[in-house]
Amino acid sequence: MEQAKQDGELSVSDYEQAWSDFKSCMVERGYPPFELANYNGIYDMPQLHFTGTQDEWERYKDDYDSCYFQISAIDAVYTMQVGNPNLYTDMYEAIADCLRREEAVPLDYTAEDLRRESGNDQGNGENPYEYFDPKDPVFRGCKVANGWSSAYADDEGVDLWHGDGGNRDNE
């Protein structure tokens, strides 16, 4: 963070190193190596296929929280730097602004447009969005950078409990 303070921003390599450290922390706690979800350069946990017990789930949440805490400042600063540099407090406005900056939507696309369209997103495969597919990496990157989960039921996922941690298709 000191280098970022001097440079006035976090570098991509610092951000990527933080997430690499997160993965290492999880592996050190006994989880198999896994691939992170990467949405247009913004990292997140992949869709999980939970096959463990309730105790294993509770342990995972504690482990995740502990490992993520170590990178949370870097993740927060970088995702804000990329996804919400204007520091909007309204998540829809921040995402709409990100989409405009990424030229994924017209300049007159608003938070209300996104709010209306996302309200019609039932997760059933139908696309309620006028300008993009909900699985578009730019849209998903803007969402994740602003704290909105971007996992869909048919995304590839990982089994950290009874698998090798590698991505696999949903069954």
mmCIF file of N, CA and C in Angstrom, residues 29-84:
data_model
loop_
_atom_site.group_PDB
_atom_site.id
_atom_site.type_symbol
_atom_site.label_atom_id
_atom_site.label_comp_id
_atom_site.label_asym_id
_atom_site.label_seq_id
_atom_site.Cartn_x
_atom_site.Cartn_y
_atom_site.Cartn_z
ATOM 1 N N ARG A 29 -4.539 -23.697 4.043
ATOM 2 C CA ARG A 29 -5.545 -24.121 5.017
ATOM 3 C C ARG A 29 -6.207 -25.439 4.615
ATOM 4 N N GLY A 30 -5.681 -26.064 3.559
ATOM 5 C CA GLY A 30 -6.137 -27.395 3.208
ATOM 6 C C GLY A 30 -7.050 -27.511 2.004
ATOM 7 N N TYR A 31 -7.351 -26.407 1.324
ATOM 8 C CA TYR A 31 -8.199 -26.479 0.129
ATOM 9 C C TYR A 31 -7.327 -26.779 -1.074
ATOM 10 N N PRO A 32 -7.878 -27.485 -2.064
ATOM 11 C CA PRO A 32 -7.083 -27.762 -3.263
ATOM 12 C C PRO A 32 -6.874 -26.473 -4.064
ATOM 13 N N PRO A 33 -5.817 -26.410 -4.855
ATOM 14 C CA PRO A 33 -5.628 -25.230 -5.721
ATOM 15 C C PRO A 33 -6.864 -25.031 -6.605
ATOM 16 N N PHE A 34 -7.224 -23.786 -6.827
ATOM 17 C CA PHE A 34 -8.410 -23.476 -7.629
ATOM 18 C C PHE A 34 -8.149 -22.236 -8.463
ATOM 19 N N GLU A 35 -8.955 -22.060 -9.477
ATOM 20 C CA GLU A 35 -8.867 -20.876 -10.333
ATOM 21 C C GLU A 35 -9.879 -19.846 -9.864
ATOM 22 N N LEU A 36 -9.456 -18.616 -9.790
ATOM 23 C CA LEU A 36 -10.364 -17.526 -9.442
ATOM 24 C C LEU A 36 -11.230 -17.169 -10.638
ATOM 25 N N ALA A 37 -12.395 -16.623 -10.387
ATOM 26 C CA ALA A 37 -13.197 -16.034 -11.459
ATOM 27 C C ALA A 37 -12.514 -14.722 -11.835
ATOM 28 N N ASN A 38 -12.420 -14.459 -13.123
ATOM 29 C CA ASN A 38 -11.787 -13.242 -13.616
ATOM 30 C C ASN A 38 -12.771 -12.562 -14.552
ATOM 31 N N TYR A 39 -13.326 -11.446 -14.088
ATOM 32 C CA TYR A 39 -14.302 -10.695 -14.865
ATOM 33 C C TYR A 39 -13.658 -9.408 -15.345
ATOM 34 N N ASN A 40 -13.120 -9.446 -16.549
ATOM 35 C CA ASN A 40 -12.520 -8.257 -17.149
ATOM 36 C C ASN A 40 -11.428 -7.673 -16.252
ATOM 37 N N GLY A 41 -10.617 -8.560 -15.646
ATOM 38 C CA GLY A 41 -9.509 -8.114 -14.818
ATOM 39 C C GLY A 41 -9.840 -7.919 -13.349
ATOM 40 N N ILE A 42 -11.076 -8.189 -12.954
ATOM 41 C CA ILE A 42 -11.493 -8.100 -11.553
ATOM 42 C C ILE A 42 -11.694 -9.524 -11.048
ATOM 43 N N TYR A 43 -11.030 -9.863 -9.951
ATOM 44 C CA TYR A 43 -11.073 -11.228 -9.430
ATOM 45 C C TYR A 43 -12.162 -11.395 -8.379
ATOM 46 N N ASP A 44 -12.635 -12.630 -8.298
ATOM 47 C CA ASP A 44 -13.635 -12.999 -7.302
ATOM 48 C C ASP A 44 -13.526 -14.512 -7.112
ATOM 49 N N MET A 45 -14.123 -15.001 -6.043
ATOM 50 C CA MET A 45 -14.193 -16.450 -5.884
ATOM 51 C C MET A 45 -15.063 -17.012 -6.995
ATOM 52 N N PRO A 46 -14.720 -18.191 -7.478
ATOM 53 C CA PRO A 46 -15.578 -18.808 -8.492
ATOM 54 C C PRO A 46 -16.866 -19.307 -7.858
ATOM 55 N N GLN A 47 -17.800 -19.655 -8.706
ATOM 56 C CA GLN A 47 -19.018 -20.315 -8.239
ATOM 57 C C GLN A 47 -18.597 -21.575 -7.489
ATOM 58 N N LEU A 48 -19.148 -21.784 -6.308
ATOM 59 C CA LEU A 48 -18.785 -22.956 -5.516
ATOM 60 C C LEU A 48 -19.862 -24.026 -5.642
ATOM 61 N N HIS A 49 -19.424 -25.258 -5.771
ATOM 62 C CA HIS A 49 -20.313 -26.419 -5.717
ATOM 63 C C HIS A 49 -20.102 -27.034 -4.346
ATOM 64 N N PHE A 50 -20.978 -26.683 -3.431
ATOM 65 C CA PHE A 50 -20.802 -27.148 -2.062
ATOM 66 C C PHE A 50 -21.227 -28.603 -1.939
ATOM 67 N N THR A 51 -20.280 -29.441 -1.570
ATOM 68 C CA THR A 51 -20.568 -30.864 -1.362
ATOM 69 C C THR A 51 -20.148 -31.303 0.032
ATOM 70 N N GLY A 52 -19.833 -30.348 0.877
ATOM 71 C CA GLY A 52 -19.345 -30.674 2.212
ATOM 72 C C GLY A 52 -20.451 -30.683 3.254
ATOM 73 N N THR A 53 -20.041 -30.820 4.477
ATOM 74 C CA THR A 53 -20.955 -30.804 5.614
ATOM 75 C C THR A 53 -21.162 -29.376 6.091
ATOM 76 N N GLN A 54 -22.085 -29.183 6.993
ATOM 77 C CA GLN A 54 -22.307 -27.860 7.576
ATOM 78 C C GLN A 54 -21.046 -27.374 8.298
ATOM 79 N N ASP A 55 -20.366 -28.286 9.006
ATOM 80 C CA ASP A 55 -19.121 -27.914 9.687
ATOM 81 C C ASP A 55 -18.054 -27.483 8.683
ATOM 82 N N GLU A 56 -17.976 -28.181 7.552
ATOM 83 C CA GLU A 56 -17.000 -27.795 6.521
ATOM 84 C C GLU A 56 -17.347 -26.409 5.945
ATOM 85 N N TRP A 57 -18.632 -26.141 5.770
ATOM 86 C CA TRP A 57 -19.054 -24.837 5.257
ATOM 87 C C TRP A 57 -18.677 -23.735 6.243
ATOM 88 N N GLU A 58 -18.912 -23.969 7.513
ATOM 89 C CA GLU A 58 -18.566 -22.980 8.543
ATOM 90 C C GLU A 58 -17.052 -22.750 8.566
ATOM 91 N N ARG A 59 -16.281 -23.825 8.452
ATOM 92 C CA ARG A 59 -14.818 -23.689 8.414
ATOM 93 C C ARG A 59 -14.389 -22.904 7.175
ATOM 94 N N TYR A 60 -15.013 -23.194 6.025
ATOM 95 C CA TYR A 60 -14.694 -22.458 4.799
ATOM 96 C C TYR A 60 -14.951 -20.963 4.995
ATOM 97 N N LYS A 61 -16.101 -20.610 5.543
ATOM 98 C CA LYS A 61 -16.411 -19.187 5.732
ATOM 99 C C LYS A 61 -15.379 -18.519 6.632
ATOM 100 N N ASP A 62 -14.984 -19.198 7.707
ATOM 101 C CA ASP A 62 -13.959 -18.637 8.593
ATOM 102 C C ASP A 62 -12.614 -18.501 7.873
ATOM 103 N N ASP A 63 -12.233 -19.539 7.115
ATOM 104 C CA ASP A 63 -10.969 -19.504 6.372
ATOM 105 C C ASP A 63 -10.993 -18.410 5.312
ATOM 106 N N TYR A 64 -12.101 -18.330 4.574
ATOM 107 C CA TYR A 64 -12.234 -17.295 3.550
ATOM 108 C C TYR A 64 -12.080 -15.910 4.189
ATOM 109 N N ASP A 65 -12.826 -15.681 5.270
ATOM 110 C CA ASP A 65 -12.770 -14.374 5.926
ATOM 111 C C ASP A 65 -11.348 -14.042 6.380
ATOM 112 N N SER A 66 -10.662 -15.019 6.949
ATOM 113 C CA SER A 66 -9.300 -14.802 7.434
ATOM 114 C C SER A 66 -8.349 -14.494 6.285
ATOM 115 N N CYS A 67 -8.430 -15.258 5.207
ATOM 116 C CA CYS A 67 -7.541 -15.037 4.057
ATOM 117 C C CYS A 67 -7.889 -13.741 3.332
ATOM 118 N N TYR A 68 -9.180 -13.486 3.157
ATOM 119 C CA TYR A 68 -9.584 -12.281 2.445
ATOM 120 C C TYR A 68 -9.217 -11.025 3.234
ATOM 121 N N PHE A 69 -9.306 -11.090 4.552
ATOM 122 C CA PHE A 69 -8.954 -9.935 5.375
ATOM 123 C C PHE A 69 -7.541 -9.450 5.049
ATOM 124 N N GLN A 70 -6.640 -10.379 4.739
ATOM 125 C CA GLN A 70 -5.252 -10.024 4.444
ATOM 126 C C GLN A 70 -5.110 -9.207 3.158
ATOM 127 N N ILE A 71 -6.081 -9.327 2.249
ATOM 128 C CA ILE A 71 -5.993 -8.590 0.975
ATOM 129 C C ILE A 71 -7.124 -7.581 0.816
ATOM 130 N N SER A 72 -7.986 -7.465 1.802
ATOM 131 C CA SER A 72 -9.203 -6.668 1.637
ATOM 132 C C SER A 72 -8.931 -5.203 1.308
ATOM 133 N N ALA A 73 -7.907 -4.606 1.893
ATOM 134 C CA ALA A 73 -7.613 -3.198 1.596
ATOM 135 C C ALA A 73 -7.174 -3.037 0.146
ATOM 136 N N ILE A 74 -6.315 -3.931 -0.314
ATOM 137 C CA ILE A 74 -5.852 -3.858 -1.712
ATOM 138 C C ILE A 74 -7.017 -4.085 -2.656
ATOM 139 N N ASP A 75 -7.853 -5.085 -2.367
ATOM 140 C CA ASP A 75 -9.003 -5.366 -3.221
ATOM 141 C C ASP A 75 -9.951 -4.169 -3.258
ATOM 142 N N ALA A 76 -10.237 -3.602 -2.105
ATOM 143 C CA ALA A 76 -11.168 -2.469 -2.047
ATOM 144 C C ALA A 76 -10.643 -1.268 -2.827
ATOM 145 N N VAL A 77 -9.372 -0.934 -2.630
ATOM 146 C CA VAL A 77 -8.798 0.231 -3.320
ATOM 147 C C VAL A 77 -8.745 -0.009 -4.828
ATOM 148 N N TYR A 78 -8.286 -1.190 -5.240
ATOM 149 C CA TYR A 78 -8.146 -1.451 -6.671
ATOM 150 C C TYR A 78 -9.502 -1.486 -7.368
ATOM 151 N N THR A 79 -10.469 -2.192 -6.765
ATOM 152 C CA THR A 79 -11.775 -2.275 -7.432
ATOM 153 C C THR A 79 -12.451 -0.911 -7.472
ATOM 154 N N MET A 80 -12.236 -0.077 -6.455
ATOM 155 C CA MET A 80 -12.785 1.274 -6.493
ATOM 156 C C MET A 80 -12.079 2.097 -7.566
ATOM 157 N N GLN A 81 -10.776 1.939 -7.648
ATOM 158 C CA GLN A 81 -9.973 2.659 -8.642
ATOM 159 C C GLN A 81 -10.445 2.313 -10.060
ATOM 160 N N VAL A 82 -10.773 1.055 -10.290
ATOM 161 C CA VAL A 82 -11.176 0.592 -11.622
ATOM 162 C C VAL A 82 -12.678 0.740 -11.836
ATOM 163 N N GLY A 83 -13.468 0.326 -10.844
ATOM 164 C CA GLY A 83 -14.910 0.241 -11.036
ATOM 165 C C GLY A 83 -15.718 1.435 -10.566
ATOM 166 N N ASN A 84 -15.157 2.255 -9.681
ATOM 167 C CA ASN A 84 -15.915 3.379 -9.139
ATOM 168 C C ASN A 84 -14.994 4.546 -8.775
#
